[in-house]
């Protein structure tokens, strides 16, 4: 099992505060059955800047400590890149870490409250450069929650998505859980990531999410999700499945 989204790199953002916590989180990842993790500290989100050079160096140091402590986890440098109008310039300037060695996939975060109007055009520009944005936790974005067709449109235009394991098992409440299920049912989900931050708040629920996925959607979906996580960090083609628009929910008639 591969985790393509986590904040367990010590002391760089709002995730793990120190090496000790990071090693405990790495141990927890191992217990979940995770063998490789893409480390994705926040980048360009208005609060955190984590340049590629620094993330690479810190990832190597972290890997050394992981190995010293005998934990079976391979970590890769990455970023959770916040969408801004400066994204293309940042790519040109080499200030973006892709999820893979071939610069095909970017872990892209949208603001929680909306989908910016320029996002569609940005998607087009990224596609034109052969880059696939992996939109992180679309199920938690207000814009997609309010307009399910918008998510369909983005995936139809070539975006991939990373659903957060804890969303799917209800950590963020029944509405987010239901929306996550609808996204999966429509093949608009590409894979899971944990978005683990620390032990206090958001943490690993990957094992639970995959158990639920098998029960609800069968082993083939589990296999596809696991394959896609690997494909993203290897820079291979993903298998999105046949996407369909999310079914409209039945409206309560309000007779009573
Ligand atoms: Fe994150």
mmCIF file of C-alpha atoms and ligand atoms in Angstrom:
data_model
loop_
_atom_site.group_PDB
_atom_site.id
_atom_site.type_symbol
_atom_site.label_atom_id
_atom_site.label_comp_id
_atom_site.label_asym_id
_atom_site.label_seq_id
_atom_site.Cartn_x
_atom_site.Cartn_y
_atom_site.Cartn_z
ATOM 1 C CA UNK A 1 0.000 0.000 0.000
ATOM 2 C CA UNK A 2 1.315 3.432 -0.967
ATOM 3 C CA UNK A 3 0.326 6.715 0.652
ATOM 4 C CA UNK A 4 0.640 9.656 -1.750
ATOM 5 C CA UNK A 5 -0.340 12.411 0.671
ATOM 6 C CA UNK A 6 1.010 12.992 4.171
ATOM 7 C CA UNK A 7 2.593 15.626 6.365
ATOM 8 C CA UNK A 8 4.949 13.461 8.380
ATOM 9 C CA UNK A 9 8.159 15.245 7.394
ATOM 10 C CA UNK A 10 9.358 16.713 10.714
ATOM 11 C CA UNK A 11 8.946 20.392 11.486
ATOM 12 C CA UNK A 12 8.170 21.821 8.051
ATOM 13 C CA UNK A 13 4.456 22.644 8.108
ATOM 14 C CA UNK A 14 1.367 21.996 10.246
ATOM 15 C CA UNK A 15 2.120 18.268 10.284
ATOM 16 C CA UNK A 16 4.593 16.419 12.487
ATOM 17 C CA UNK A 17 6.428 18.858 14.790
ATOM 18 C CA UNK A 18 9.643 16.887 15.300
ATOM 19 C CA UNK A 19 11.661 13.806 14.301
ATOM 20 C CA UNK A 20 10.450 11.806 17.270
ATOM 21 C CA UNK A 21 6.787 12.249 16.237
ATOM 22 C CA UNK A 22 7.689 11.598 12.586
ATOM 23 C CA UNK A 23 9.317 8.286 13.465
ATOM 24 C CA UNK A 24 6.252 7.283 15.472
ATOM 25 C CA UNK A 25 4.094 8.191 12.472
ATOM 26 C CA UNK A 26 6.373 6.184 10.187
ATOM 27 C CA UNK A 27 5.957 3.225 12.542
ATOM 28 C CA UNK A 28 2.184 3.750 12.417
ATOM 29 C CA UNK A 29 2.340 3.787 8.614
ATOM 30 C CA UNK A 30 4.175 0.469 8.701
ATOM 31 C CA UNK A 31 1.467 -0.960 10.970
ATOM 32 C CA UNK A 32 -1.194 0.183 8.480
ATOM 33 C CA UNK A 33 0.577 -1.820 5.776
ATOM 34 C CA UNK A 34 2.026 1.223 4.001
ATOM 35 C CA UNK A 35 5.391 0.456 2.398
ATOM 36 C CA UNK A 36 6.034 3.748 0.607
ATOM 37 C CA UNK A 37 4.923 7.320 1.230
ATOM 38 C CA UNK A 38 5.098 10.501 -0.793
ATOM 39 C CA UNK A 39 5.868 13.291 1.666
ATOM 40 C CA UNK A 40 3.771 16.289 0.727
ATOM 41 C CA UNK A 41 4.454 19.376 2.849
ATOM 42 C CA UNK A 42 2.313 22.398 1.961
ATOM 43 C CA UNK A 43 3.730 24.708 -0.673
ATOM 44 C CA UNK A 44 2.587 28.182 -1.763
ATOM 45 C CA UNK A 45 -0.576 28.064 0.342
ATOM 46 C CA UNK A 46 -0.042 31.552 1.724
ATOM 47 C CA UNK A 47 1.464 30.175 4.906
ATOM 48 C CA UNK A 48 4.094 27.622 3.966
ATOM 49 C CA UNK A 49 6.824 27.585 1.366
ATOM 50 C CA UNK A 50 8.819 24.362 1.064
ATOM 51 C CA UNK A 51 11.267 24.566 -1.808
ATOM 52 C CA UNK A 52 12.187 21.334 -3.660
ATOM 53 C CA UNK A 53 15.842 21.495 -2.604
ATOM 54 C CA UNK A 54 14.896 21.629 1.094
ATOM 55 C CA UNK A 55 12.224 18.917 0.869
ATOM 56 C CA UNK A 56 14.657 16.592 -0.906
ATOM 57 C CA UNK A 57 17.335 17.130 1.728
ATOM 58 C CA UNK A 58 14.907 16.700 4.634
ATOM 59 C CA UNK A 59 13.431 13.573 3.052
ATOM 60 C CA UNK A 60 16.904 11.991 2.824
ATOM 61 C CA UNK A 61 17.578 12.788 6.483
ATOM 62 C CA UNK A 62 14.198 11.363 7.480
ATOM 63 C CA UNK A 63 14.838 8.197 5.463
ATOM 64 C CA UNK A 64 18.156 7.745 7.248
ATOM 65 C CA UNK A 65 16.425 7.883 10.630
ATOM 66 C CA UNK A 66 13.643 5.560 9.434
ATOM 67 C CA UNK A 67 16.310 3.042 8.410
ATOM 68 C CA UNK A 68 18.271 3.460 11.650
ATOM 69 C CA UNK A 69 15.104 2.639 13.576
ATOM 70 C CA UNK A 70 14.423 -0.425 11.458
ATOM 71 C CA UNK A 71 11.091 0.801 10.111
ATOM 72 C CA UNK A 72 10.062 -0.654 6.761
ATOM 73 C CA UNK A 73 9.018 2.508 4.928
ATOM 74 C CA UNK A 74 10.411 4.178 1.835
ATOM 75 C CA UNK A 75 9.783 7.928 1.658
ATOM 76 C CA UNK A 76 9.804 10.141 -1.426
ATOM 77 C CA UNK A 77 9.999 13.934 -1.619
ATOM 78 C CA UNK A 78 6.863 15.728 -2.789
ATOM 79 C CA UNK A 79 4.708 18.772 -2.192
ATOM 80 C CA UNK A 80 1.052 19.566 -1.711
ATOM 81 C CA UNK A 81 0.963 22.520 -4.070
ATOM 82 C CA UNK A 82 -1.711 25.129 -3.486
ATOM 83 C CA UNK A 83 -3.273 26.456 -6.667
ATOM 84 C CA UNK A 84 -2.343 30.072 -7.347
ATOM 85 C CA UNK A 85 -2.073 32.231 -10.427
ATOM 86 C CA UNK A 86 1.713 31.816 -10.078
ATOM 87 C CA UNK A 87 1.707 28.047 -10.464
ATOM 88 C CA UNK A 88 2.908 27.938 -14.072
ATOM 89 C CA UNK A 89 5.719 30.362 -13.291
ATOM 90 C CA UNK A 90 6.700 28.266 -10.265
ATOM 91 C CA UNK A 91 6.838 25.199 -12.544
ATOM 92 C CA UNK A 92 9.024 27.096 -15.039
ATOM 93 C CA UNK A 93 11.268 28.269 -12.186
ATOM 94 C CA UNK A 94 11.746 24.690 -10.945
ATOM 95 C CA UNK A 95 10.077 25.485 -7.645
ATOM 96 C CA UNK A 96 7.594 22.612 -7.878
ATOM 97 C CA UNK A 97 8.183 19.035 -6.860
ATOM 98 C CA UNK A 98 6.179 16.614 -8.913
ATOM 99 C CA UNK A 99 4.827 13.400 -7.430
ATOM 100 C CA UNK A 100 6.944 11.341 -9.852
ATOM 101 C CA UNK A 101 10.384 11.453 -11.491
ATOM 102 C CA UNK A 102 8.979 12.286 -14.942
ATOM 103 C CA UNK A 103 7.133 15.493 -13.957
ATOM 104 C CA UNK A 104 3.725 14.090 -14.908
ATOM 105 C CA UNK A 105 1.715 14.455 -11.697
ATOM 106 C CA UNK A 106 1.271 17.372 -9.291
ATOM 107 C CA UNK A 107 -0.523 17.000 -5.967
ATOM 108 C CA UNK A 108 -2.746 20.051 -6.246
ATOM 109 C CA UNK A 109 -4.732 21.647 -3.445
ATOM 110 C CA UNK A 110 -7.649 23.987 -4.114
ATOM 111 C CA UNK A 111 -8.932 26.398 -1.483
ATOM 112 C CA UNK A 112 -11.364 24.586 0.852
ATOM 113 C CA UNK A 113 -14.119 27.097 0.331
ATOM 114 C CA UNK A 114 -14.368 27.171 -3.455
ATOM 115 C CA UNK A 115 -13.082 26.156 -6.829
ATOM 116 C CA UNK A 116 -11.450 29.309 -8.219
ATOM 117 C CA UNK A 117 -12.744 30.481 -11.570
ATOM 118 C CA UNK A 118 -9.285 30.288 -13.131
ATOM 119 C CA UNK A 119 -8.884 26.618 -12.087
ATOM 120 C CA UNK A 120 -10.402 25.296 -15.322
ATOM 121 C CA UNK A 121 -8.031 27.314 -17.443
ATOM 122 C CA UNK A 122 -5.120 26.253 -15.249
ATOM 123 C CA UNK A 123 -6.125 22.635 -15.795
ATOM 124 C CA UNK A 124 -6.059 23.240 -19.536
ATOM 125 C CA UNK A 125 -2.601 24.845 -19.324
ATOM 126 C CA UNK A 126 -1.250 21.965 -17.217
ATOM 127 C CA UNK A 127 -2.686 19.397 -19.619
ATOM 128 C CA UNK A 128 -1.065 21.219 -22.513
ATOM 129 C CA UNK A 129 2.285 20.709 -20.761
ATOM 130 C CA UNK A 130 1.594 17.008 -20.256
ATOM 131 C CA UNK A 131 0.970 17.492 -16.535
ATOM 132 C CA UNK A 132 -1.903 15.811 -14.712
ATOM 133 C CA UNK A 133 -2.990 17.569 -11.545
ATOM 134 C CA UNK A 134 -4.033 15.160 -8.818
ATOM 135 C CA UNK A 135 -6.660 17.210 -7.004
ATOM 136 C CA UNK A 136 -6.305 16.421 -3.319
ATOM 137 C CA UNK A 137 -9.393 15.727 -1.217
ATOM 138 C CA UNK A 138 -12.043 17.104 -3.629
ATOM 139 C CA UNK A 139 -14.664 15.649 -1.272
ATOM 140 C CA UNK A 140 -13.757 18.306 1.292
ATOM 141 C CA UNK A 141 -13.984 21.229 -1.139
ATOM 142 C CA UNK A 142 -17.106 23.384 -0.809
ATOM 143 C CA UNK A 143 -17.186 24.151 -4.539
ATOM 144 C CA UNK A 144 -17.363 20.470 -5.494
ATOM 145 C CA UNK A 145 -19.755 19.695 -2.633
ATOM 146 C CA UNK A 146 -22.141 22.323 -3.998
ATOM 147 C CA UNK A 147 -21.660 21.415 -7.642
ATOM 148 C CA UNK A 148 -20.980 17.724 -8.254
ATOM 149 C CA UNK A 149 -20.966 18.230 -12.024
ATOM 150 C CA UNK A 150 -17.930 20.460 -11.666
ATOM 151 C CA UNK A 151 -15.886 17.557 -10.335
ATOM 152 C CA UNK A 152 -17.065 15.376 -13.229
ATOM 153 C CA UNK A 153 -16.061 18.127 -15.645
ATOM 154 C CA UNK A 154 -12.557 18.390 -14.168
ATOM 155 C CA UNK A 155 -11.931 14.642 -14.276
ATOM 156 C CA UNK A 156 -13.372 14.472 -17.797
ATOM 157 C CA UNK A 157 -10.815 17.139 -18.734
ATOM 158 C CA UNK A 158 -7.983 15.010 -17.444
ATOM 159 C CA UNK A 159 -7.590 15.754 -13.743
ATOM 160 C CA UNK A 160 -7.017 12.904 -11.309
ATOM 161 C CA UNK A 161 -8.196 12.938 -7.707
ATOM 162 C CA UNK A 162 -6.877 11.773 -4.360
ATOM 163 C CA UNK A 163 -9.623 11.013 -1.897
ATOM 164 C CA UNK A 164 -8.699 11.161 1.743
ATOM 165 C CA UNK A 165 -9.021 7.826 3.515
ATOM 166 C CA UNK A 166 -10.438 9.382 6.681
ATOM 167 C CA UNK A 167 -13.160 11.211 4.696
ATOM 168 C CA UNK A 168 -14.370 7.846 3.420
ATOM 169 C CA UNK A 169 -14.589 6.335 6.892
ATOM 170 C CA UNK A 170 -16.563 9.252 8.328
ATOM 171 C CA UNK A 171 -13.954 11.305 10.222
ATOM 172 C CA UNK A 172 -15.244 14.542 8.658
ATOM 173 C CA UNK A 173 -18.915 13.699 9.194
ATOM 174 C CA UNK A 174 -21.656 11.871 7.264
ATOM 175 C CA UNK A 175 -21.994 14.440 4.456
ATOM 176 C CA UNK A 176 -18.323 14.243 3.458
ATOM 177 C CA UNK A 177 -18.472 10.455 3.818
ATOM 178 C CA UNK A 178 -21.512 10.238 1.549
ATOM 179 C CA UNK A 179 -19.983 12.534 -1.048
ATOM 180 C CA UNK A 180 -16.795 10.434 -1.017
ATOM 181 C CA UNK A 181 -18.900 7.325 -1.669
ATOM 182 C CA UNK A 182 -20.669 9.073 -4.552
ATOM 183 C CA UNK A 183 -17.327 10.115 -6.054
ATOM 184 C CA UNK A 184 -16.070 6.531 -5.883
ATOM 185 C CA UNK A 185 -19.319 5.145 -7.334
ATOM 186 C CA UNK A 186 -18.954 7.466 -10.349
ATOM 187 C CA UNK A 187 -15.294 6.524 -10.883
ATOM 188 C CA UNK A 188 -14.274 10.099 -10.209
ATOM 189 C CA UNK A 189 -11.854 8.979 -7.492
ATOM 190 C CA UNK A 190 -8.379 7.928 -8.599
ATOM 191 C CA UNK A 191 -6.846 6.721 -5.361
ATOM 192 C CA UNK A 192 -6.636 7.234 -1.616
ATOM 193 C CA UNK A 193 -4.128 9.197 0.426
ATOM 194 C CA UNK A 194 -4.033 9.589 4.194
ATOM 195 C CA UNK A 195 -3.313 13.334 4.575
ATOM 196 C CA UNK A 196 -1.895 12.353 7.965
ATOM 197 C CA UNK A 197 -0.706 15.331 9.975
ATOM 198 C CA UNK A 198 0.008 14.061 13.481
ATOM 199 C CA UNK A 199 -1.406 11.896 16.235
ATOM 200 C CA UNK A 200 -3.708 14.572 17.604
ATOM 201 C CA UNK A 201 -5.761 15.395 14.557
ATOM 202 C CA UNK A 202 -5.771 13.898 11.098
ATOM 203 C CA UNK A 203 -4.047 10.534 11.031
ATOM 204 C CA UNK A 204 -3.850 7.274 9.138
ATOM 205 C CA UNK A 205 -7.099 5.511 8.303
ATOM 206 C CA UNK A 206 -5.808 3.831 5.148
ATOM 207 C CA UNK A 207 -6.336 0.273 6.305
ATOM 208 C CA UNK A 208 -9.939 0.967 7.355
ATOM 209 C CA UNK A 209 -10.613 2.817 4.097
ATOM 210 C CA UNK A 210 -9.397 -0.082 1.958
ATOM 211 C CA UNK A 211 -11.397 -2.585 4.022
ATOM 212 C CA UNK A 212 -14.518 -0.476 3.483
ATOM 213 C CA UNK A 213 -13.701 -0.022 -0.222
ATOM 214 C CA UNK A 214 -13.542 -3.769 -0.727
ATOM 215 C CA UNK A 215 -16.848 -4.303 1.074
ATOM 216 C CA UNK A 216 -18.618 -1.527 -0.802
ATOM 217 C CA UNK A 217 -17.068 -1.628 -4.276
ATOM 218 C CA UNK A 218 -15.199 -4.939 -4.479
ATOM 219 C CA UNK A 219 -11.621 -6.098 -4.836
ATOM 220 C CA UNK A 220 -11.206 -4.738 -8.388
ATOM 221 C CA UNK A 221 -11.673 -1.181 -7.160
ATOM 222 C CA UNK A 222 -9.202 -1.829 -4.339
ATOM 223 C CA UNK A 223 -6.673 -3.153 -6.849
ATOM 224 C CA UNK A 224 -7.200 -0.154 -9.132
ATOM 225 C CA UNK A 225 -6.825 2.365 -6.306
ATOM 226 C CA UNK A 226 -3.624 0.721 -5.085
ATOM 227 C CA UNK A 227 -2.291 0.490 -8.636
ATOM 228 C CA UNK A 228 -3.029 4.177 -9.255
ATOM 229 C CA UNK A 229 -1.131 5.326 -6.157
ATOM 230 C CA UNK A 230 1.875 3.404 -7.433
ATOM 231 C CA UNK A 231 1.393 4.717 -10.974
ATOM 232 C CA UNK A 232 1.337 8.301 -9.699
ATOM 233 C CA UNK A 233 4.651 8.067 -7.862
ATOM 234 C CA UNK A 234 6.213 6.092 -10.712
ATOM 235 C CA UNK A 235 4.929 8.456 -13.403
ATOM 236 C CA UNK A 236 2.966 5.699 -15.177
ATOM 237 C CA UNK A 237 -0.511 5.971 -16.712
ATOM 238 C CA UNK A 238 -3.342 5.776 -14.213
ATOM 239 C CA UNK A 239 -6.511 3.749 -14.676
ATOM 240 C CA UNK A 240 -9.431 6.037 -13.888
ATOM 241 C CA UNK A 241 -12.175 3.642 -15.002
ATOM 242 C CA UNK A 242 -15.298 4.736 -16.858
ATOM 243 C CA UNK A 243 -16.332 8.025 -15.376
ATOM 244 C CA UNK A 244 -19.967 9.049 -15.110
ATOM 245 C CA UNK A 245 -21.617 12.151 -13.646
ATOM 246 C CA UNK A 246 -22.558 11.813 -9.986
ATOM 247 C CA UNK A 247 -26.212 10.796 -9.677
ATOM 248 C CA UNK A 248 -28.528 13.525 -8.495
ATOM 249 C CA UNK A 249 -29.790 12.853 -4.993
ATOM 250 C CA UNK A 250 -33.509 12.302 -4.550
ATOM 251 C CA UNK A 251 -35.058 15.450 -3.169
ATOM 252 C CA UNK A 252 -37.155 15.174 0.005
ATOM 253 C CA UNK A 253 -40.645 16.224 -1.033
ATOM 254 C CA UNK A 254 -41.344 18.048 2.186
ATOM 255 C CA UNK A 255 -44.869 16.708 2.607
ATOM 256 C CA UNK A 256 -44.697 16.822 6.370
HETATM 257 FE FE1 LIG B 1 -2.525 17.785 3.051
#
